[in-house]
Amino acid sequence: MCKKLVLLLLILTCTTRVNAQVPENSQQLLVTITDNWAATTGELHAFRRTKDGWQPVLKPIPVNLGRTGLAWGIGLHQQSVMGEGDPKKREGDGKAPAGIFSLGDAFGYPDMLNTGLDYQPMRASHYCIDVPTSPLYNQTVDALTVGEAAVKGSSEGMRRDIHYGDQQYKKGIFVAHNPDNEPGAGSCIFVHLWKAAGSPTAGCTAMAEAQMDAVLEWLQAGKQPVYVALPAAQYHALRARWALPKL
């Protein structure tokens, strides 16, 4: 009987760990919720992990998302959670990826930013490669290092102020979507500044600068921050299984 009980507890523990998609060492969590798959705006919530579970920090933040809404991306979550008929993220579809994703370094135009994340200042020669046939697909590179031919055809110049005349990448965070750089599965996903309230993105999450400043200051690389984006119905269906906070 004792052996059977121990085996049952081990099975339950392993199952819980498999279903709890947020890594156990992640202490910070950003959650974006939208009304449905097609919504282009949502609300971002920030949480810190405590012994009593996830506790909210900061105030809810309005955000803009992809011009055609959300679609399942590739991240920390199991692909088996996708429902029949749910949209799947592809290159150029205008959708922001849904799921659970690690957050990477901060990036931007200034030499320095007030953030606990590691920071990469961008130059005019930095590009994120969105050409699926490129061996550098879904990677941010410096043309001075890889050569001008390697970035030819990419529409993601990281100094948007220089290339396109806007401030959207002045402050941002890399989102680890499609970490194995699967060709055509979607590239260059960030959290960055919005153009204006309600103005959709090409597939990223965008917010006002004051809110971005608060998020950047709060996040710390050592706390392994994670980003979740889901429509409300999917979030509530997966919340207990993924051990996510109640909204």
Coordinates of N, CA and C in Angstrom, one line a residue:
M1 N 0.8 -1.2 0.0 CA 0.0 0.0 0.0 C 0.9 1.3 0.0
C2 N 1.9 1.2 0.9 CA 2.8 2.4 0.9 C 3.5 2.7 -0.4
K3 N 3.9 1.6 -1.1 CA 4.6 1.8 -2.4 C 3.6 2.3 -3.4
K4 N 2.4 1.9 -3.4 CA 1.4 2.4 -4.3 C 1.1 3.8 -4.1
L5 N 1.0 4.2 -2.8 CA 0.8 5.6 -2.4 C 1.9 6.5 -2.9
V6 N 3.2 6.1 -2.7 CA 4.3 6.9 -3.1 C 4.3 7.0 -4.6
L7 N 4.0 5.9 -5.3 CA 4.0 6.0 -6.8 C 2.9 6.9 -7.3
L8 N 1.7 6.9 -6.6 CA 0.6 7.8 -7.0 C 1.0 9.3 -6.8
L9 N 1.7 9.5 -5.7 CA 2.2 10.9 -5.4 C 3.2 11.4 -6.4
L10 N 4.1 10.5 -6.8 CA 5.1 10.8 -7.8 C 4.4 11.1 -9.1
I11 N 3.4 10.3 -9.5 CA 2.7 10.6 -10.8 C 2.0 11.9 -10.7
L12 N 1.3 12.2 -9.6 CA 0.6 13.5 -9.5 C 1.6 14.7 -9.5
T13 N 2.8 14.5 -8.9 CA 3.7 15.6 -8.9 C 4.3 15.8 -10.3
C14 N 4.6 14.8 -11.0 CA 5.1 14.9 -12.3 C 4.1 15.5 -13.3
T15 N 2.8 15.1 -13.1 CA 1.8 15.6 -13.9 C 1.6 17.1 -13.7
T16 N 1.6 17.5 -12.4 CA 1.5 18.9 -12.1 C 2.6 19.7 -12.7
R17 N 3.9 19.2 -12.6 CA 5.0 19.9 -13.2 C 4.9 20.1 -14.7
V18 N 4.4 19.0 -15.4 CA 4.2 19.1 -16.8 C 3.2 20.1 -17.2
N19 N 2.1 20.1 -16.4 CA 1.0 21.0 -16.7 C 1.3 22.5 -16.3
A20 N 2.1 22.7 -15.3 CA 2.5 24.0 -14.9 C 3.5 24.5 -15.8
Q21 N 3.1 25.2 -16.9 CA 3.9 25.6 -18.0 C 4.9 26.7 -17.6
V22 N 4.6 27.5 -16.6 CA 5.5 28.6 -16.2 C 6.6 27.9 -15.4
P23 N 7.9 28.1 -15.8 CA 9.0 27.4 -15.1 C 9.0 27.8 -13.6
E24 N 9.4 26.8 -12.8 CA 9.3 26.9 -11.4 C 10.3 28.0 -10.9
N25 N 11.3 28.3 -11.7 CA 12.3 29.3 -11.2 C 11.9 30.7 -11.7
S26 N 10.8 30.8 -12.4 CA 10.3 32.2 -12.9 C 9.6 32.9 -11.7
Q27 N 10.0 34.0 -11.4 CA 9.5 34.8 -10.3 C 8.6 36.0 -10.7
Q28 N 8.6 36.3 -12.0 CA 7.9 37.5 -12.5 C 7.1 37.0 -13.7
L29 N 5.9 37.5 -13.8 CA 4.9 37.1 -14.9 C 4.2 38.3 -15.4
L30 N 4.2 38.4 -16.7 CA 3.3 39.4 -17.4 C 2.2 38.7 -18.1
V31 N 1.0 39.1 -18.0 CA -0.1 38.4 -18.6 C -1.0 39.4 -19.4
T32 N -1.1 39.1 -20.7 CA -2.0 40.0 -21.5 C -3.3 39.2 -21.9
I33 N -4.4 39.7 -21.6 CA -5.7 39.1 -21.9 C -6.5 40.0 -22.9
T34 N -7.1 39.3 -23.9 CA -7.9 39.9 -24.9 C -9.3 39.4 -24.8
D35 N -10.3 40.0 -25.5 CA -11.6 39.6 -25.5 C -11.8 38.3 -26.3
N36 N -11.1 38.1 -27.4 CA -11.2 37.0 -28.2 C -10.0 36.9 -29.2
W37 N -9.9 35.9 -30.0 CA -8.8 35.7 -30.9 C -8.6 36.9 -31.9
A38 N -9.7 37.6 -32.3 CA -9.6 38.7 -33.2 C -9.3 40.0 -32.6
A39 N -9.4 40.2 -31.3 CA -9.2 41.5 -30.7 C -7.8 42.0 -30.9
T40 N -7.7 43.3 -31.2 CA -6.4 44.0 -31.4 C -5.9 44.8 -30.2
T41 N -6.7 44.8 -29.1 CA -6.3 45.5 -27.9 C -6.6 44.5 -26.7
G42 N -5.9 44.8 -25.6 CA -6.1 43.9 -24.5 C -5.6 44.7 -23.2
E43 N -5.4 43.9 -22.2 CA -5.0 44.5 -20.9 C -3.8 43.6 -20.3
L44 N -2.7 44.2 -19.9 CA -1.6 43.5 -19.4 C -1.5 43.7 -17.9
H45 N -1.3 42.5 -17.2 CA -1.2 42.5 -15.8 C 0.2 41.9 -15.4
A46 N 0.7 42.4 -14.3 CA 2.0 42.0 -13.8 C 1.9 41.3 -12.5
F47 N 2.6 40.2 -12.3 CA 2.5 39.4 -11.0 C 3.9 39.0 -10.6
R48 N 4.1 38.9 -9.3 CA 5.3 38.3 -8.7 C 5.0 37.1 -7.9
R49 N 5.9 36.1 -8.0 CA 5.6 34.8 -7.3 C 6.0 34.9 -5.8
T50 N 5.1 34.5 -4.9 CA 5.3 34.5 -3.5 C 5.0 33.1 -3.0
K51 N 5.3 32.9 -1.7 CA 4.9 31.6 -1.1 C 3.5 31.3 -1.1
D52 N 2.7 32.4 -1.2 CA 1.2 32.2 -1.3 C 0.7 32.3 -2.7
G53 N 1.6 32.2 -3.7 CA 1.2 32.2 -5.1 C 1.5 33.5 -5.8
W54 N 0.9 33.7 -7.0 CA 1.1 34.9 -7.7 C 0.4 36.1 -7.1
Q55 N 1.1 37.2 -6.9 CA 0.5 38.4 -6.4 C 0.7 39.5 -7.4
P56 N -0.4 40.4 -7.5 CA -0.3 41.4 -8.5 C 0.6 42.6 -8.1
V57 N 1.3 43.1 -9.1 CA 2.0 44.4 -8.9 C 1.7 45.3 -10.1
L58 N 2.0 46.6 -10.0 CA 1.6 47.5 -11.0 C 0.1 47.6 -11.2
K59 N -0.4 48.5 -11.9 CA -1.8 48.6 -12.3 C -2.0 48.0 -13.7
P60 N -3.2 47.5 -14.0 CA -3.4 46.9 -15.3 C -3.0 48.0 -16.4
I61 N -2.4 47.5 -17.5 CA -1.9 48.3 -18.5 C -2.6 48.1 -19.9
P62 N -3.2 49.1 -20.5 CA -3.8 48.8 -21.8 C -2.7 48.6 -22.8
V63 N -2.9 47.6 -23.7 CA -2.0 47.3 -24.8 C -2.6 47.1 -26.1
N64 N -1.8 47.4 -27.2 CA -2.2 47.1 -28.5 C -1.6 45.8 -28.9
L65 N -2.3 45.0 -29.8 CA -1.7 43.7 -30.3 C -1.8 43.7 -31.8
G66 N -1.6 42.5 -32.4 CA -1.5 42.4 -33.8 C -2.8 42.9 -34.5
R67 N -2.6 43.4 -35.7 CA -3.7 43.9 -36.5 C -4.8 42.9 -36.8
T68 N -4.5 41.6 -36.7 CA -5.5 40.6 -36.9 C -5.7 39.7 -35.7
G69 N -5.3 40.2 -34.6 CA -5.5 39.6 -33.3 C -4.4 38.7 -32.8
L70 N -4.8 37.5 -32.2 CA -3.8 36.6 -31.6 C -3.9 35.2 -32.4
A71 N -2.8 34.5 -32.3 CA -2.8 33.1 -32.8 C -1.7 32.3 -32.0
W72 N -2.0 31.0 -31.8 CA -1.0 30.2 -31.0 C 0.4 30.3 -31.6
G73 N 1.4 30.7 -30.8 CA 2.7 30.7 -31.2 C 3.5 29.5 -30.7
I74 N 4.8 29.6 -30.7 CA 5.7 28.5 -30.3 C 6.5 29.1 -29.1
G75 N 6.3 28.5 -27.9 CA 7.0 29.0 -26.7 C 7.2 27.8 -25.7
L76 N 6.9 28.1 -24.5 CA 7.1 27.2 -23.4 C 5.9 26.2 -23.3
H77 N 4.8 26.6 -23.8 CA 3.5 25.8 -23.7 C 3.6 24.6 -24.7
Q78 N 2.8 23.6 -24.3 CA 2.6 22.4 -25.2 C 1.7 22.7 -26.3
Q79 N 2.1 22.3 -27.5 CA 1.2 22.5 -28.7 C -0.1 21.8 -28.6
S80 N -0.2 20.8 -27.7 CA -1.4 20.0 -27.6 C -2.6 20.8 -27.0
V81 N -2.3 22.0 -26.4 CA -3.4 22.8 -25.9 C -4.2 23.5 -26.9
M82 N -3.7 23.5 -28.2 CA -4.5 24.2 -29.2 C -5.8 23.5 -29.5
G83 N -6.9 24.3 -29.6 CA -8.1 23.7 -29.9 C -8.3 23.5 -31.4
E84 N -9.2 22.7 -31.8 CA -9.5 22.5 -33.2 C -10.0 23.8 -33.8
G85 N -9.4 24.3 -34.9 CA -9.8 25.5 -35.5 C -9.2 26.8 -34.9
D86 N -8.4 26.6 -33.8 CA -7.7 27.8 -33.3 C -6.7 28.3 -34.3
P87 N -6.5 29.6 -34.4 CA -5.4 30.1 -35.3 C -4.0 29.8 -34.9
K88 N -3.1 29.6 -35.8 CA -1.7 29.3 -35.5 C -0.8 30.4 -36.2
K89 N 0.1 30.9 -35.4 CA 0.9 32.0 -35.9 C 1.8 31.6 -37.1
R90 N 1.8 32.5 -38.1 CA 2.6 32.3 -39.3 C 3.2 33.6 -39.6
E91 N 4.3 33.6 -40.4 CA 5.0 34.8 -40.8 C 4.1 35.7 -41.6
G92 N 4.0 37.0 -41.2 CA 3.3 38.0 -42.0 C 1.8 38.0 -41.8
D93 N 1.3 37.2 -40.9 CA -0.2 37.1 -40.7 C -0.8 38.3 -39.9
G94 N 0.1 39.1 -39.3 CA -0.4 40.2 -38.5 C -0.9 39.9 -37.2
K95 N -0.6 38.6 -36.7 CA -1.1 38.2 -35.4 C 0.0 38.2 -34.4
A96 N -0.4 38.5 -33.1 CA 0.5 38.4 -32.0 C 0.5 37.0 -31.5
P97 N 1.6 36.4 -31.1 CA 1.6 35.0 -30.7 C 0.9 34.8 -29.3
A98 N 0.1 33.8 -29.2 CA -0.6 33.4 -27.9 C 0.2 32.3 -27.3
G99 N 0.2 32.2 -26.0 CA 0.9 31.1 -25.3 C 1.7 31.6 -24.2
I100 N 2.8 30.9 -23.8 CA 3.7 31.2 -22.7 C 5.1 31.3 -23.3
F101 N 5.8 32.4 -23.0 CA 7.1 32.7 -23.6 C 8.0 33.3 -22.6
S102 N 9.3 32.9 -22.7 CA 10.3 33.6 -21.9 C 10.5 35.0 -22.4
L103 N 10.9 35.9 -21.5 CA 11.3 37.3 -21.9 C 12.8 37.3 -21.9
G104 N 13.3 38.0 -22.9 CA 14.7 38.1 -23.1 C 15.2 39.5 -22.6
D105 N 16.3 40.0 -23.3 CA 16.9 41.3 -23.0 C 15.9 42.4 -23.4
A106 N 16.2 43.6 -22.7 CA 15.6 44.8 -23.2 C 16.4 45.3 -24.3
F107 N 15.8 46.2 -25.2 CA 16.6 46.8 -26.2 C 16.0 48.2 -26.4
G108 N 16.7 49.1 -27.2 CA 16.2 50.4 -27.4 C 17.2 51.3 -28.1
Y109 N 16.8 52.6 -28.2 CA 17.7 53.6 -28.8 C 18.7 54.2 -27.9
P110 N 18.4 54.4 -26.6 CA 19.4 55.1 -25.7 C 20.6 54.2 -25.5
D111 N 21.7 54.7 -25.0 CA 22.9 53.9 -24.6 C 22.6 53.1 -23.4
M112 N 21.7 53.6 -22.5 CA 21.3 52.9 -21.3 C 19.8 53.0 -21.0
L113 N 19.2 52.0 -20.3 CA 17.8 52.1 -19.9 C 17.8 51.7 -18.4
N114 N 16.8 52.3 -17.7 CA 16.6 51.9 -16.3 C 15.8 50.6 -16.2
T115 N 16.5 49.5 -16.2 CA 15.8 48.2 -16.2 C 16.7 47.2 -15.5
G116 N 16.1 46.2 -14.9 CA 16.8 45.1 -14.3 C 17.1 44.0 -15.3
L117 N 16.6 44.1 -16.5 CA 17.0 43.2 -17.6 C 18.3 43.5 -18.2
D118 N 19.0 42.6 -18.8 CA 20.2 42.9 -19.6 C 19.7 43.8 -20.8
Y119 N 20.5 44.7 -21.2 CA 20.1 45.7 -22.2 C 21.0 45.7 -23.4
Q120 N 20.4 45.8 -24.6 CA 21.1 45.9 -25.9 C 20.7 47.2 -26.6
P121 N 21.6 48.1 -26.6 CA 21.3 49.4 -27.4 C 21.4 49.0 -28.9
M122 N 20.5 49.6 -29.7 CA 20.4 49.3 -31.1 C 21.1 50.4 -31.9
R123 N 21.7 50.0 -33.0 CA 22.3 51.0 -34.0 C 21.5 50.9 -35.3
A124 N 21.8 51.8 -36.2 CA 21.2 51.8 -37.5 C 21.4 50.5 -38.2
S125 N 22.5 49.8 -37.9 CA 22.9 48.6 -38.6 C 22.3 47.3 -38.0
H126 N 21.4 47.5 -37.0 CA 20.8 46.3 -36.4 C 19.5 46.0 -37.1
Y127 N 19.3 44.7 -37.4 CA 18.0 44.3 -38.1 C 17.6 43.0 -37.4
C128 N 16.2 42.8 -37.3 CA 15.7 41.5 -37.0 C 15.2 40.9 -38.3
I129 N 15.7 39.7 -38.6 CA 15.5 39.1 -39.9 C 14.2 38.4 -40.0
D130 N 13.3 38.9 -40.8 CA 11.9 38.3 -41.0 C 11.8 37.5 -42.3
V131 N 12.9 37.3 -43.0 CA 12.8 36.5 -44.3 C 13.0 35.0 -44.0
P132 N 11.9 34.2 -44.2 CA 11.9 32.8 -43.8 C 13.0 32.0 -44.4
T133 N 13.5 32.4 -45.5 CA 14.5 31.6 -46.2 C 15.9 31.9 -45.7
S134 N 16.0 32.9 -44.9 CA 17.4 33.3 -44.4 C 17.9 32.4 -43.3
P135 N 19.1 32.1 -43.3 CA 19.7 31.3 -42.2 C 19.7 32.0 -40.9
L136 N 19.4 33.4 -41.0 CA 19.4 34.2 -39.8 C 18.0 34.5 -39.3
Y137 N 17.0 33.8 -39.9 CA 15.6 34.1 -39.6 C 15.3 34.1 -38.1
N138 N 14.5 35.2 -37.7 CA 14.1 35.4 -36.4 C 15.2 35.7 -35.4
Q139 N 16.3 36.2 -36.0 CA 17.5 36.6 -35.1 C 17.7 38.1 -35.4
T140 N 18.1 38.8 -34.3 CA 18.6 40.2 -34.4 C 20.1 40.3 -34.6
V141 N 20.5 40.9 -35.7 CA 21.9 40.9 -36.1 C 22.4 42.3 -36.4
D142 N 23.7 42.4 -36.5 CA 24.3 43.7 -36.9 C 24.9 43.6 -38.3
A143 N 24.4 44.4 -39.2 CA 24.9 44.3 -40.6 C 26.4 44.5 -40.7
L144 N 26.9 45.3 -39.7 CA 28.4 45.5 -39.7 C 29.1 44.2 -39.5
T145 N 28.4 43.2 -38.8 CA 29.0 41.9 -38.5 C 28.7 40.9 -39.6
V146 N 27.4 40.8 -39.9 CA 27.0 39.7 -40.9 C 27.1 40.1 -42.3
G147 N 27.2 41.4 -42.6 CA 27.2 41.9 -44.0 C 25.9 42.4 -44.4
E148 N 25.9 43.4 -45.3 CA 24.7 44.0 -45.8 C 23.9 43.0 -46.6
A149 N 24.5 42.1 -47.3 CA 23.7 41.1 -48.1 C 22.8 40.2 -47.2
A150 N 23.3 40.0 -46.0 CA 22.5 39.1 -45.1 C 21.3 39.8 -44.6
V151 N 21.2 41.1 -44.6 CA 20.0 41.7 -44.1 C 19.1 42.3 -45.2
K152 N 19.5 42.1 -46.4 CA 18.7 42.6 -47.6 C 17.3 41.9 -47.6
G153 N 16.3 42.8 -47.8 CA 15.0 42.3 -47.8 C 14.2 42.3 -46.5
S154 N 15.0 42.5 -45.4 CA 14.3 42.5 -44.1 C 13.6 43.8 -43.8
S155 N 12.4 43.7 -43.3 CA 11.6 44.9 -43.0 C 11.7 45.4 -41.6
E156 N 12.6 44.7 -40.8 CA 12.7 45.0 -39.4 C 14.0 45.7 -39.0
G157 N 14.2 46.9 -39.5 CA 15.3 47.7 -39.0 C 15.0 48.1 -37.5
M158 N 15.9 47.8 -36.6 CA 15.7 48.0 -35.2 C 15.8 49.5 -34.7
R159 N 16.4 50.3 -35.5 CA 16.3 51.8 -35.3 C 15.2 52.4 -36.1
R160 N 14.0 52.2 -35.7 CA 12.9 52.7 -36.5 C 12.9 54.2 -36.6
D161 N 13.5 54.9 -35.6 CA 13.6 56.3 -35.8 C 14.4 56.8 -37.0
I162 N 15.4 56.0 -37.3 CA 16.3 56.3 -38.4 C 15.7 55.7 -39.7
H163 N 15.2 54.5 -39.7 CA 14.7 53.8 -40.9 C 13.3 54.3 -41.3
Y164 N 12.4 54.5 -40.3 CA 11.0 54.7 -40.6 C 10.4 55.9 -39.9
G165 N 11.2 56.6 -39.2 CA 10.7 57.9 -38.6 C 9.8 57.8 -37.4
D166 N 9.8 56.7 -36.6 CA 8.9 56.6 -35.4 C 9.7 56.1 -34.2
Q167 N 9.1 56.1 -33.1 CA 9.7 55.8 -31.8 C 9.3 54.5 -31.2
Q168 N 8.7 53.6 -32.0 CA 8.1 52.4 -31.4 C 9.1 51.4 -30.8
Y169 N 10.4 51.4 -31.3 CA 11.4 50.6 -30.8 C 12.4 51.3 -29.9
K170 N 12.0 52.5 -29.5 CA 12.8 53.3 -28.5 C 13.1 52.5 -27.3
K171 N 12.1 51.8 -26.8 CA 12.3 51.0 -25.6 C 11.5 49.7 -25.9
G172 N 12.1 48.5 -25.6 CA 11.4 47.3 -25.9 C 12.0 46.1 -25.2
I173 N 11.4 44.9 -25.4 CA 11.8 43.7 -24.7 C 11.7 42.6 -25.8
F174 N 12.7 41.8 -25.9 CA 12.6 40.6 -26.8 C 11.8 39.5 -26.2
V175 N 10.8 39.0 -27.0 CA 10.0 37.9 -26.5 C 10.5 36.6 -27.2
A176 N 10.7 35.6 -26.5 CA 11.3 34.3 -27.0 C 10.2 33.5 -27.7
H177 N 9.7 34.0 -28.8 CA 8.7 33.3 -29.6 C 9.5 32.5 -30.7
N178 N 9.1 31.3 -31.0 CA 9.8 30.5 -32.0 C 11.3 30.4 -31.8
P179 N 11.7 29.9 -30.6 CA 13.1 29.9 -30.2 C 14.0 29.1 -31.1
D180 N 13.5 28.1 -31.8 CA 14.3 27.3 -32.7 C 14.3 27.9 -34.1
N181 N 13.7 29.1 -34.2 CA 13.7 29.8 -35.5 C 13.1 28.9 -36.7
E182 N 12.0 28.3 -36.4 CA 11.4 27.5 -37.5 C 10.9 28.4 -38.6
P183 N 11.4 28.2 -39.8 CA 11.1 29.0 -41.0 C 9.6 29.2 -41.2
G184 N 9.2 30.5 -41.2 CA 7.8 30.8 -41.5 C 6.8 30.7 -40.3
A185 N 7.3 30.4 -39.1 CA 6.5 30.2 -38.0 C 6.3 31.6 -37.2
G186 N 6.9 32.6 -37.7 CA 6.7 33.9 -37.1 C 8.0 34.4 -36.5
S187 N 8.3 35.7 -36.7 CA 9.6 36.2 -36.2 C 9.5 37.6 -35.6
C188 N 10.5 38.0 -34.9 CA 10.7 39.4 -34.4 C 9.5 39.8 -33.6
I189 N 9.3 39.1 -32.5 CA 8.2 39.4 -31.6 C 8.8 40.2 -30.4
F190 N 8.2 41.3 -30.1 CA 8.7 42.2 -29.0 C 7.5 42.7 -28.2
V191 N 7.9 43.2 -27.0 CA 7.0 44.2 -26.3 C 7.7 45.6 -26.5
H192 N 6.9 46.5 -27.0 CA 7.5 47.8 -27.4 C 6.5 49.0 -27.2
L193 N 6.9 50.2 -27.5 CA 6.1 51.3 -27.4 C 5.0 51.4 -28.5
W194 N 3.8 51.8 -28.1 CA 2.8 51.9 -29.2 C 2.9 53.2 -30.0
K195 N 2.3 53.2 -31.1 CA 2.2 54.4 -32.0 C 1.2 55.3 -31.4
A196 N 0.1 54.7 -31.0 CA -1.0 55.5 -30.3 C -2.0 54.5 -29.7
A197 N -2.8 54.9 -28.8 CA -3.8 54.0 -28.2 C -4.7 53.5 -29.3
G198 N -4.9 52.2 -29.3 CA -5.8 51.5 -30.2 C -5.2 51.3 -31.6
S199 N -3.9 51.7 -31.8 CA -3.3 51.4 -33.1 C -2.6 50.1 -33.1
P200 N -3.1 49.1 -33.9 CA -2.5 47.7 -33.8 C -1.1 47.6 -34.3
T201 N -0.5 46.5 -34.0 CA 0.9 46.3 -34.4 C 0.9 45.2 -35.5
A202 N 2.2 44.9 -35.9 CA 2.3 43.8 -36.9 C 2.3 42.5 -36.3
G203 N 2.3 42.4 -35.0 CA 2.3 41.1 -34.3 C 2.9 41.1 -32.9
C204 N 3.2 42.4 -32.4 CA 3.9 42.5 -31.1 C 2.8 43.0 -30.1
T205 N 3.3 43.2 -28.8 CA 2.5 43.8 -27.8 C 3.1 45.2 -27.5
A206 N 2.2 46.3 -27.6 CA 2.7 47.6 -27.5 C 1.9 48.4 -26.4
M207 N 2.6 49.3 -25.8 CA 2.0 50.1 -24.7 C 2.6 51.5 -24.7
A208 N 2.0 52.4 -23.9 CA 2.5 53.8 -23.7 C 3.9 53.8 -23.0
E209 N 4.6 54.8 -23.2 CA 6.0 54.9 -22.7 C 6.1 54.9 -21.2
A210 N 5.1 55.6 -20.5 CA 5.2 55.6 -19.1 C 5.0 54.2 -18.5
Q211 N 4.1 53.5 -19.1 CA 3.8 52.1 -18.6 C 5.0 51.2 -18.9
M212 N 5.6 51.4 -20.1 CA 6.8 50.6 -20.5 C 7.9 50.9 -19.5
D213 N 8.1 52.1 -19.1 CA 9.1 52.5 -18.1 C 8.9 51.7 -16.8
A214 N 7.7 51.6 -16.4 CA 7.4 50.9 -15.1 C 7.7 49.5 -15.2
V215 N 7.3 48.9 -16.4 CA 7.6 47.4 -16.6 C 9.1 47.2 -16.7
L216 N 9.8 48.0 -17.4 CA 11.2 47.8 -17.5 C 11.9 47.9 -16.2
E217 N 11.5 48.9 -15.4 CA 12.2 49.1 -14.1 C 11.9 47.9 -13.2
W218 N 10.7 47.3 -13.3 CA 10.3 46.2 -12.4 C 11.0 44.9 -12.8
L219 N 11.0 44.6 -14.0 CA 11.6 43.3 -14.5 C 13.0 43.1 -14.1
Q220 N 13.4 41.9 -13.8 CA 14.8 41.6 -13.4 C 15.2 40.3 -14.1
A221 N 16.3 40.3 -14.8 CA 16.7 39.1 -15.6 C 16.9 37.9 -14.6
G222 N 17.4 38.1 -13.4 CA 17.6 37.0 -12.5 C 16.4 36.3 -12.0
K223 N 15.2 37.0 -12.2 CA 14.0 36.4 -11.8 C 13.2 35.6 -12.9
Q224 N 13.9 35.4 -14.0 CA 13.4 34.6 -15.2 C 12.0 35.0 -15.6
P225 N 11.8 36.3 -16.0 CA 10.4 36.7 -16.3 C 9.8 36.0 -17.5
V226 N 8.5 35.8 -17.4 CA 7.8 35.0 -18.4 C 6.6 35.9 -18.9
Y227 N 6.2 35.7 -20.2 CA 5.1 36.5 -20.7 C 4.0 35.5 -21.2
V228 N 2.8 35.8 -20.8 CA 1.6 35.0 -21.3 C 0.6 35.9 -22.0
A229 N 0.2 35.5 -23.2 CA -0.9 36.2 -23.9 C -1.9 35.2 -24.4
L230 N -3.2 35.5 -24.0 CA -4.3 34.6 -24.4 C -5.6 35.3 -24.4
P231 N -6.5 34.9 -25.3 CA -7.9 35.4 -25.2 C -8.5 34.9 -23.8
A232 N -9.5 35.7 -23.3 CA -10.0 35.4 -22.0 C -10.5 34.0 -21.8
A233 N -11.3 33.5 -22.8 CA -11.8 32.1 -22.7 C -10.7 31.1 -22.5
Q234 N -9.7 31.2 -23.3 CA -8.6 30.2 -23.2 C -7.8 30.4 -21.9
Y235 N -7.7 31.6 -21.5 CA -7.0 31.8 -20.2 C -7.7 31.1 -19.1
H236 N -9.0 31.3 -19.0 CA -9.8 30.8 -17.9 C -9.8 29.2 -18.0
A237 N -9.8 28.7 -19.2 CA -9.8 27.3 -19.4 C -8.5 26.6 -19.0
L238 N -7.4 27.3 -19.1 CA -6.1 26.8 -18.8 C -5.5 27.2 -17.5
R239 N -6.2 28.2 -16.8 CA -5.6 28.8 -15.7 C -5.2 27.8 -14.6
A240 N -6.0 26.9 -14.2 CA -5.7 25.9 -13.2 C -4.7 25.0 -13.6
R241 N -4.8 24.5 -14.9 CA -3.8 23.5 -15.4 C -2.4 24.1 -15.5
W242 N -2.3 25.4 -15.8 CA -1.0 26.0 -15.9 C -0.6 26.8 -14.7
A243 N -1.4 26.7 -13.6 CA -1.1 27.4 -12.3 C -0.9 28.8 -12.5
L244 N -1.8 29.5 -13.3 CA -1.7 30.9 -13.5 C -2.6 31.7 -12.5
P245 N -2.3 32.9 -12.3 CA -3.1 33.7 -11.3 C -4.5 33.9 -11.8
K246 N -5.4 34.1 -10.8 CA -6.8 34.4 -11.1 C -6.9 35.9 -11.3
L247 N -7.6 36.3 -12.4 CA -7.8 37.7 -12.7 C -9.1 38.2 -12.3

